[in-house]
Coordinates of C-alpha atoms in Angstrom, one line a residue:
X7 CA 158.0 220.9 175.0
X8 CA 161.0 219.1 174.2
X9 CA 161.2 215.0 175.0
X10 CA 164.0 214.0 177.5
X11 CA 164.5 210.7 176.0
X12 CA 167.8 209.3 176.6
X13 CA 170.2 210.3 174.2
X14 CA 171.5 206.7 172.8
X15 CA 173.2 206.4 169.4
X16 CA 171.3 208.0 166.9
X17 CA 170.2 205.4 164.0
X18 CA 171.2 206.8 160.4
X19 CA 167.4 206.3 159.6
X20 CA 166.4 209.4 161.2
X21 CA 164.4 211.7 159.6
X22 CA 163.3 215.1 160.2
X23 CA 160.6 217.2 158.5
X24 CA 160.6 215.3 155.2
X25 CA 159.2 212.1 154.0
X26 CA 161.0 209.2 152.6
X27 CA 161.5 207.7 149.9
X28 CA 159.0 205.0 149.3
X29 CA 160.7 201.7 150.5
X30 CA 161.7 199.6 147.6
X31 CA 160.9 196.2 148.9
X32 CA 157.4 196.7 149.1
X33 CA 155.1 195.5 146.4
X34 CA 153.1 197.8 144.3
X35 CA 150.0 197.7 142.4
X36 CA 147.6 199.7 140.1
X37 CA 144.0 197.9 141.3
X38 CA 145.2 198.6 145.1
X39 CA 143.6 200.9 146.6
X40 CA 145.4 205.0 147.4
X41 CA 145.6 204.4 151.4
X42 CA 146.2 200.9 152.9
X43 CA 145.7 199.7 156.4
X44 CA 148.8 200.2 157.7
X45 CA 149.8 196.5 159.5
X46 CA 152.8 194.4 160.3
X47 CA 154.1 191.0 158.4
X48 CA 156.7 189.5 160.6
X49 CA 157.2 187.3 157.9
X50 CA 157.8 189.5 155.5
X51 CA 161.0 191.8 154.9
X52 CA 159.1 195.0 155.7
X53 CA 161.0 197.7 158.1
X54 CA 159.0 199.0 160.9
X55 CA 158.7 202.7 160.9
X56 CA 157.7 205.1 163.8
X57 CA 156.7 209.0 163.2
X58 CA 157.9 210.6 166.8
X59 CA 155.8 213.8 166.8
X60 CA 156.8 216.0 170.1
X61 CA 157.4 219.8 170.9
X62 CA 161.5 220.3 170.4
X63 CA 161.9 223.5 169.5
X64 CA 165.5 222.8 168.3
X65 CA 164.5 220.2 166.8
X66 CA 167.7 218.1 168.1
X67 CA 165.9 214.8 169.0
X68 CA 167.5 211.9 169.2
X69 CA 166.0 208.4 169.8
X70 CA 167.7 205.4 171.1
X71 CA 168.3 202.5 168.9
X72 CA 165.0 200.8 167.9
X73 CA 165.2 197.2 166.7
X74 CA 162.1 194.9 165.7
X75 CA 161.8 191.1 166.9
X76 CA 164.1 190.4 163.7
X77 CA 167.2 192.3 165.0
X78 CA 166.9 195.2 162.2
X79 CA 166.5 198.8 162.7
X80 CA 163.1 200.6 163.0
X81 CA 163.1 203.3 161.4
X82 CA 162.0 206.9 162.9
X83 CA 160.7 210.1 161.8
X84 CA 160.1 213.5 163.9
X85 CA 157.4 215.9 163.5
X86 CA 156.9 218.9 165.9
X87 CA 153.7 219.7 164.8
X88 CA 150.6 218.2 163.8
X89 CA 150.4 219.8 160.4
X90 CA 154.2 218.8 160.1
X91 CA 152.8 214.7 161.4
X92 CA 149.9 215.1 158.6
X93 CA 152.6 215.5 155.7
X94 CA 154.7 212.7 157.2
X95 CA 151.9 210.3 158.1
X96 CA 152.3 208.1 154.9
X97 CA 151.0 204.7 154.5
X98 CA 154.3 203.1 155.4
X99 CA 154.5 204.7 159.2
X100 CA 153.1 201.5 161.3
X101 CA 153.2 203.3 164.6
X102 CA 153.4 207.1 166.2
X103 CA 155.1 208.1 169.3
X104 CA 152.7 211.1 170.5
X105 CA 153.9 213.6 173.5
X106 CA 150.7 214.5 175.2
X107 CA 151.7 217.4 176.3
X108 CA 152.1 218.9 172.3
X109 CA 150.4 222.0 171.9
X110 CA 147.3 222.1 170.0
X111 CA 146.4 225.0 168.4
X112 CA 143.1 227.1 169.5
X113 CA 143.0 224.7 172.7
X114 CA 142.8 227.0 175.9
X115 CA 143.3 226.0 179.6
X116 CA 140.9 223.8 180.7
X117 CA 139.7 222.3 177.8
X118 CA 140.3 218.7 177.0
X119 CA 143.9 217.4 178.0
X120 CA 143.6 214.9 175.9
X121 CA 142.5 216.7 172.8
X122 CA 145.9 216.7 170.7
X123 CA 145.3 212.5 171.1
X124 CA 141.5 213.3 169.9
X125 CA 142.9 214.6 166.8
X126 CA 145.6 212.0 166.1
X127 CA 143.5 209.3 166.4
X128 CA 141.1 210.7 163.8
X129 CA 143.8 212.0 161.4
X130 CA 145.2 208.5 161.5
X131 CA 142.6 205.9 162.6
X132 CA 144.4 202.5 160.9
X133 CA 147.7 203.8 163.2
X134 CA 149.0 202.2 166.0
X135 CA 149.5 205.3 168.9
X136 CA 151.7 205.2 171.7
X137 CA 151.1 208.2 174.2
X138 CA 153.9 209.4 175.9
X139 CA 153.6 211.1 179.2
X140 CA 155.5 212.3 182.1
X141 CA 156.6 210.2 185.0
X142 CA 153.7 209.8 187.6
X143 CA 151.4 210.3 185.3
X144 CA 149.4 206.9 185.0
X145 CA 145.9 208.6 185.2
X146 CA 146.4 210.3 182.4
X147 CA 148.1 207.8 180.8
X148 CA 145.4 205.4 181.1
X149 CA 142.6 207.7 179.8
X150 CA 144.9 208.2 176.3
X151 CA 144.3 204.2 176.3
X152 CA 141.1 204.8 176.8
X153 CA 140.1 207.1 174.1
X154 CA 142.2 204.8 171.7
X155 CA 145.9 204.9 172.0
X156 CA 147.1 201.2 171.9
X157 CA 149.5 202.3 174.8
X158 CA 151.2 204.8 177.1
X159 CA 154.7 205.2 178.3
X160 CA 156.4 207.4 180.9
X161 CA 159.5 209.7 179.2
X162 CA 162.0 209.3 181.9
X163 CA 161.4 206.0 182.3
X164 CA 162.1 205.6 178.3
X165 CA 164.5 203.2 177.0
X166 CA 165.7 201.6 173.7
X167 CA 164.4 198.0 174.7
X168 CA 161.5 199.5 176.3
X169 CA 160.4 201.4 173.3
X170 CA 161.1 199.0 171.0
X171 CA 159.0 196.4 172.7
X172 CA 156.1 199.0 172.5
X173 CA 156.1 199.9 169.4
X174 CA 156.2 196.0 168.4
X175 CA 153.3 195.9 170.6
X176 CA 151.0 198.4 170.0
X177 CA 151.7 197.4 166.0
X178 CA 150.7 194.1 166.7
X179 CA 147.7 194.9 169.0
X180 CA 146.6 197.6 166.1
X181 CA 146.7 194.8 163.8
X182 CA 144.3 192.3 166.3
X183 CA 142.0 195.5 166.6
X184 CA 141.3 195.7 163.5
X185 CA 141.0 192.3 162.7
X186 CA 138.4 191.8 165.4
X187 CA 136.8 195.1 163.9
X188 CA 136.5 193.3 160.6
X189 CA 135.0 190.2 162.1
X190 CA 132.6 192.4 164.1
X191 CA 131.8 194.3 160.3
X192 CA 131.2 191.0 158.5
X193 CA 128.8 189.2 161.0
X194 CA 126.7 193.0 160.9
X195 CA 126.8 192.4 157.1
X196 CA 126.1 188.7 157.3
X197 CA 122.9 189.7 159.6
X198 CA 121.9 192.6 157.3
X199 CA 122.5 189.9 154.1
X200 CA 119.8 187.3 156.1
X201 CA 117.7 190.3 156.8
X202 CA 117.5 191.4 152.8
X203 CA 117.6 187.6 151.6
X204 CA 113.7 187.6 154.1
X205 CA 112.8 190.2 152.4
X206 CA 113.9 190.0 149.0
X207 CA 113.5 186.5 148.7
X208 CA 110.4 185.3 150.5
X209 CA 108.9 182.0 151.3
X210 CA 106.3 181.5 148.9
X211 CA 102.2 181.4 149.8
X212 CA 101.1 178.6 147.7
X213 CA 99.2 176.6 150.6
X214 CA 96.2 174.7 148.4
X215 CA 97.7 174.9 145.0
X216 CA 98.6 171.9 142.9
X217 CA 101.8 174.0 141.3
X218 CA 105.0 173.5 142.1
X219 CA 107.6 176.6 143.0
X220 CA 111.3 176.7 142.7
X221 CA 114.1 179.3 143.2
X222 CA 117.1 180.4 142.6
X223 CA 119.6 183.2 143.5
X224 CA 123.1 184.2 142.8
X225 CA 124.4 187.6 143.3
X226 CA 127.0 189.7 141.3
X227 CA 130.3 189.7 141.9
X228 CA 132.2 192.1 145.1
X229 CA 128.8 192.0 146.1
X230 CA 128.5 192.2 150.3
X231 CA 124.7 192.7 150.1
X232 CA 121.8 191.3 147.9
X233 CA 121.6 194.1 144.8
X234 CA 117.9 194.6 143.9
X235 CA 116.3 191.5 142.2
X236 CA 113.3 190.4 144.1
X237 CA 110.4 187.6 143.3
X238 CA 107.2 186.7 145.3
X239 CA 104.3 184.2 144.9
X240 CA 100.7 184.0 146.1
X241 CA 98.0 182.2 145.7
X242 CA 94.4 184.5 146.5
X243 CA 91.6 183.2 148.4
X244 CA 89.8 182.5 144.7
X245 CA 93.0 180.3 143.3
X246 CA 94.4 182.3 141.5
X247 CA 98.3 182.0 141.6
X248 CA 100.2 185.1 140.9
X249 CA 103.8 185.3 140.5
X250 CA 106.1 188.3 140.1
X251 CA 110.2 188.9 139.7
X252 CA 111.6 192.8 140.2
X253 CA 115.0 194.2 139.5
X254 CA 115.9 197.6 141.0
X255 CA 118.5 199.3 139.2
X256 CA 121.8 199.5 141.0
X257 CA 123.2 197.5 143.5
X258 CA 123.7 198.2 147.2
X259 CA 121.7 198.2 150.1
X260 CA 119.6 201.1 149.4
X261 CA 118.3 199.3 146.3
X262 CA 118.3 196.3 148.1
X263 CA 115.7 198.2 151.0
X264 CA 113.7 199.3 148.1
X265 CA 113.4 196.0 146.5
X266 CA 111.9 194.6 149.3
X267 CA 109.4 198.1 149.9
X268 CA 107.9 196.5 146.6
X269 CA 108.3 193.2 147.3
X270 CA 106.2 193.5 149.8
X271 CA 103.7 196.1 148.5
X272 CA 103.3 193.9 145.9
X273 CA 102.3 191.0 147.6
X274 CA 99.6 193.3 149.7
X275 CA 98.4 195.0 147.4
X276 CA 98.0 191.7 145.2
X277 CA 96.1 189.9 148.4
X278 CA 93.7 193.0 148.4
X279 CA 92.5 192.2 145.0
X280 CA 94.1 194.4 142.6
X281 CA 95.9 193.2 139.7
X282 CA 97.2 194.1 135.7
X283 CA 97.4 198.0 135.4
X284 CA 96.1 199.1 138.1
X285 CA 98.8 197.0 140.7
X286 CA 101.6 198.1 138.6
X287 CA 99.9 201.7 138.8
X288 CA 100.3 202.0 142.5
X289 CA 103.5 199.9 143.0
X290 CA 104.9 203.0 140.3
X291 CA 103.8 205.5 143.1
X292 CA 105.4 203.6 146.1
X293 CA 108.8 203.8 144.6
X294 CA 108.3 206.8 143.5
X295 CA 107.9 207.8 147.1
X296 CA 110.3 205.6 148.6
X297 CA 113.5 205.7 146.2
X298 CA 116.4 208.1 146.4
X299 CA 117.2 209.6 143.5
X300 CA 114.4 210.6 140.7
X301 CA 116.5 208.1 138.0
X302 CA 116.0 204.9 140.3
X303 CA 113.6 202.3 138.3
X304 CA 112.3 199.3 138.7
X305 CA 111.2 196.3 135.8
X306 CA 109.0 194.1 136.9
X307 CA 107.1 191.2 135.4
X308 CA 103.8 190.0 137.0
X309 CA 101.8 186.8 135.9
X310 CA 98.2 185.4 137.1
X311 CA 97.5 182.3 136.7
X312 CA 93.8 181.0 136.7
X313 CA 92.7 178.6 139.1
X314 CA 92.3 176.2 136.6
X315 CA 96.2 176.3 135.7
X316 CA 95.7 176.8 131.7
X317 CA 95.6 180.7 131.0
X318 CA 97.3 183.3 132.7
X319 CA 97.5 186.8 132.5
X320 CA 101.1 188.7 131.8
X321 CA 102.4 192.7 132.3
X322 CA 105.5 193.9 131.4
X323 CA 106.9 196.9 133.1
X324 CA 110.4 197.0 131.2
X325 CA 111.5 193.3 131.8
X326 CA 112.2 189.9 130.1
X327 CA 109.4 188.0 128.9
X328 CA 108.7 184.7 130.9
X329 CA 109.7 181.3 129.2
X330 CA 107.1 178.4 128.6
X331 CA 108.1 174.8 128.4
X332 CA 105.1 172.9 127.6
X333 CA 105.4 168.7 126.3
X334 CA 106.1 167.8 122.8
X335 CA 106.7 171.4 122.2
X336 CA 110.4 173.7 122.1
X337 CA 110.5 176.2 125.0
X338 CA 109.8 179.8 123.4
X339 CA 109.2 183.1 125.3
X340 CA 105.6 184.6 126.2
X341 CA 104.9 187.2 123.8
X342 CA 106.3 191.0 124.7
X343 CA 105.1 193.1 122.2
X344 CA 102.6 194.9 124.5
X345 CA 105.9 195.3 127.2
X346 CA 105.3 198.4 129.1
X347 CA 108.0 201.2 130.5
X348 CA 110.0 200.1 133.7
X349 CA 108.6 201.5 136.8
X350 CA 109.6 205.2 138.0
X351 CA 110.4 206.4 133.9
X352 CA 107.0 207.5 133.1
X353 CA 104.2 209.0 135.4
X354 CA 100.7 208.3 134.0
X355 CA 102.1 204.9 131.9
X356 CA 99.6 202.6 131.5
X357 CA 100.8 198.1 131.4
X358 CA 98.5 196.1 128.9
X359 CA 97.6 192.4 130.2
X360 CA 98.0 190.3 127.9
X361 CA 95.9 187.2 128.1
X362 CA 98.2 183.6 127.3
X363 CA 97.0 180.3 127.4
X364 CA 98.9 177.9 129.2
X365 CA 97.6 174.3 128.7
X366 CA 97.3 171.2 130.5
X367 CA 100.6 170.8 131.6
X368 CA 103.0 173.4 131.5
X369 CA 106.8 175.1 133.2
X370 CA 106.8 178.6 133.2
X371 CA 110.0 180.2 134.3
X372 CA 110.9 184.2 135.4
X373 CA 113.9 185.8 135.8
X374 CA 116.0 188.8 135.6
X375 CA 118.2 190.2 133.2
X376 CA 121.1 189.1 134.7
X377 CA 120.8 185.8 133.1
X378 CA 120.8 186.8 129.7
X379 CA 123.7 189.8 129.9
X380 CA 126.1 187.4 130.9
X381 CA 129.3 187.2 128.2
X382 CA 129.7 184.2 125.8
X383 CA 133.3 183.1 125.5
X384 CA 136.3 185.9 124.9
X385 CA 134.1 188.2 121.9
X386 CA 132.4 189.8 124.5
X387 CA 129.1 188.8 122.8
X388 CA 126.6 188.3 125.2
X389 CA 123.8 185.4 125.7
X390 CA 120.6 186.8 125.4
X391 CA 117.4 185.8 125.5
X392 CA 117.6 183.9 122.2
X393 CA 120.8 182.0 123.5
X394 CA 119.0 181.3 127.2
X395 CA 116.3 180.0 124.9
X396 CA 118.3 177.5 123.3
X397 CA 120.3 176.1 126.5
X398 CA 116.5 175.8 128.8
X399 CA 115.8 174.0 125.6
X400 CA 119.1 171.8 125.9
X401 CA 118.7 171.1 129.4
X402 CA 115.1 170.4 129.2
X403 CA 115.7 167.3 126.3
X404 CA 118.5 166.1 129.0
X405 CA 116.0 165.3 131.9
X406 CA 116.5 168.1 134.2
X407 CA 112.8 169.8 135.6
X408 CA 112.5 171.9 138.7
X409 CA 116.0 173.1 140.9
X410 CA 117.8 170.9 138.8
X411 CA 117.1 173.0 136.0
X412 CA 117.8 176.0 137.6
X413 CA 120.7 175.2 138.9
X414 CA 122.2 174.0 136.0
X415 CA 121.1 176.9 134.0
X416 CA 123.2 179.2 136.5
X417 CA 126.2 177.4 136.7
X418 CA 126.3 177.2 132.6
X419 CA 125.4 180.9 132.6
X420 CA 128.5 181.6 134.7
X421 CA 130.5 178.8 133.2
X422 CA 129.8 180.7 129.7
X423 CA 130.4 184.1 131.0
X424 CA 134.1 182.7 132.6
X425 CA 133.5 183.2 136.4
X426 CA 130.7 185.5 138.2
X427 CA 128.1 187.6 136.9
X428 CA 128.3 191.1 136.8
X429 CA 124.7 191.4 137.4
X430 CA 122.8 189.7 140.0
X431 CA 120.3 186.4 139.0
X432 CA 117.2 185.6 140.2
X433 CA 115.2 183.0 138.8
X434 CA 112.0 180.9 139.4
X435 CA 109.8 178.1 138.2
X436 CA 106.3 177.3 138.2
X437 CA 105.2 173.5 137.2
X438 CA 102.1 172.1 136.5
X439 CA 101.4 168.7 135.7
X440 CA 98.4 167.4 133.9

């Protein structure tokens, strides 16, 4: 049915059944993303826009002069239809004028009266929505707010100050809702981040032994949650210290979950006893079980070290090698040749242990592969295991031991690559003095 607004001056920016022209003072750019939230800077030169959709069959209407807080027009565009509103909803309408009483197609008598509002609110959700309704009708008016209109407004009580305030409004008020949705959003992610990081990255269970542990962690890039780089250590009820570092392929929080389903089976099934092979056996069946797609892997690098500290036992599943600093001697990788498949490529595989020996005194250092695939200045070469080899070697003649170590290589890893990692880093050290 047609809108009795008062029929004011009709603003030249009127537009009926077509979409603009995209407005020339707004900025464009080819990493932004296809739709944008659509929001308000009053500091900014940007014209307010409002898509009035309503039921005029003549299709005649004419709305009072809108002006924004700045004194310049706002300007309007009709739709009588919602498949006519879905062609003129672009990116650069900030707020829609909706007549509640607009027909929706397939509704009957006595369904919902609010279900034309329903629909609007899920064909535009980053929208502000004005519901208009007739005179009287607060009840109904209220419930549009209700169900996520940012206001309502009466039609014959309609006029060109009153609407413009409204729409300056409900843009405004869109704006703080979403804003307040996005803090709400980041503290769930910051939780779920904390919740991973305990999972992922555990407190290690070295009560009795004389070695000592550091870690370190930097994630990727645009990453909101931990990717899937996990490490544990544990020391068994015969002395035996056993270390491991993980790297799920992917990033996200579904590799991130699965990290820390072998994280932890790892560190069970390593306090029940087992150990070489046979561990890496039955952590292979777990993610096979537990990941969600059949091309998910793992790598994983597991070490045992003896209760006396000078030998230790090493399986590669598809991972770097471990590095070995030991005095009066250059730091140099364990040896790999016996390196197994990563985790989840080959059922049946079998992971050699290979025996090492240690010495007296000794730093032995995991990590993942994001530390090595890391670019080296602008010829896109990359570090590598060879040029981590010769910076640990660097740092090592200049003093640093422990966290000082680590952090340093990280920062110089990034500093080399020239800003963040693509990949995620996880890194940690074992020390034993004579």
């Amino acid at each position: 049915m047609p809108v009795p607004i008062p029929r004011q001056r009709a603003i030249p920016a009127v537009e009926s059944g077509q979409a603009p022209a995209a407005p020339q003072d707004e900025p464009s750019s080819k990493d932004e993303a296809p739709r944008k939230e659509a929001t308000v800077d009053n500091n900014a030169a940007t014209q307010l826009s409002l898509l009035v959709i309503e039921d005029d069959p003549g299709g005649s209407t004419v709305v009072p002069e809108l002006l924004d807080s700045a004194g310049k027009p706002i300007r309007v565009r009709t739709a009588r239809n919602l498949t006519e509103a879905e062609r003129l909803l672009t990116d650069d309408v900030h707020c829609i004028l909706l007549d509640l009483a607009l027909p929706m197609p397939g509704r009957s008598p006595g369904d919902d009266e609010l279900a034309v509002l329903r629909h609007v609110l899920e064909l535009a959700p980053r929208h502000a929505v004005l519901a208009l309704t007739a005179s009287g009708d607060a009840e109904r008016g209220a419930e549009a707010v209700r169900v996520g209109a940012q206001d309502y407004l009466f039609r014959d009580e309609l006029d060109s100050r009153l609407l413009s305030r409204a729409i300056r409004y409900a843009v405004e008020r869109k704006r703080s809702d979403t804003a307040e949705r996005r803090l709400a959003e980041g503290r769930v992610r910051a939780q779920e981040n904390r919740r991973l990081e305990r999972g992922l990255l555990p407190t290690p269970l070295l009560e009795g032994s004389s070695l000592r542990f550091a870690a370190r962690y930097r994630p990727g890039r645009s990453r909101a949650l931990l990717g899937g780089d996990f490490y544990d250590v544990v020391r068994t009820p015969d002395g035996t210290v056993h270390a491991m570092i993980g790297d799920v392929c992917g990033h996200g929080p579904d590799e991130a979950a699965l990290g820390v389903e072998l994280r932890i089976a790892w560190r069970a099934l390593t306090l029940a006893g087992l150990c070489g092979d046979e561990l890496l056996g039955t952590l292979q069946e777990v993610l096979e079980h537990e990941r969600s797609d059949d091309e998910i892997f793992a790598t994983l690098c597991t070490v045992d070290i003896a209760p006396d500290g000078r030998r230790a036992g090493l399986c590669l599943a598809g991972h770097p090698s471990p590095l070995v600093a030991r005095p009066g001697r250059p730091a140099r990788l364990l040896p790999y040749d016996n390196n197994g498949p990563a985790l989840g490529l080959l059922p049946g595989a079998r992971w050699p242990r290979m025996q090492v020996e240690l010495g007296a005194e000794w730093s032995l250092m995991l990590y993942t592969d994001g530390l090595i695939e890391g670019r080296v200045g602008e010829g896109g070469e990359r570090l590598g295991q060879d040029g981590m080899v010769s910076m640990i070697r660097r740092q090592l003649s200049e003093g640093l031991r422990g966290e000082a170590l680590l952090r340093a290589a990280v920062n110089e890893v990034r500093s080399l690559n020239g800003g963040e990692l693509a990949d995620d880093v996880a890194v940690l050290l074992l020390d034993r003095e004579a």
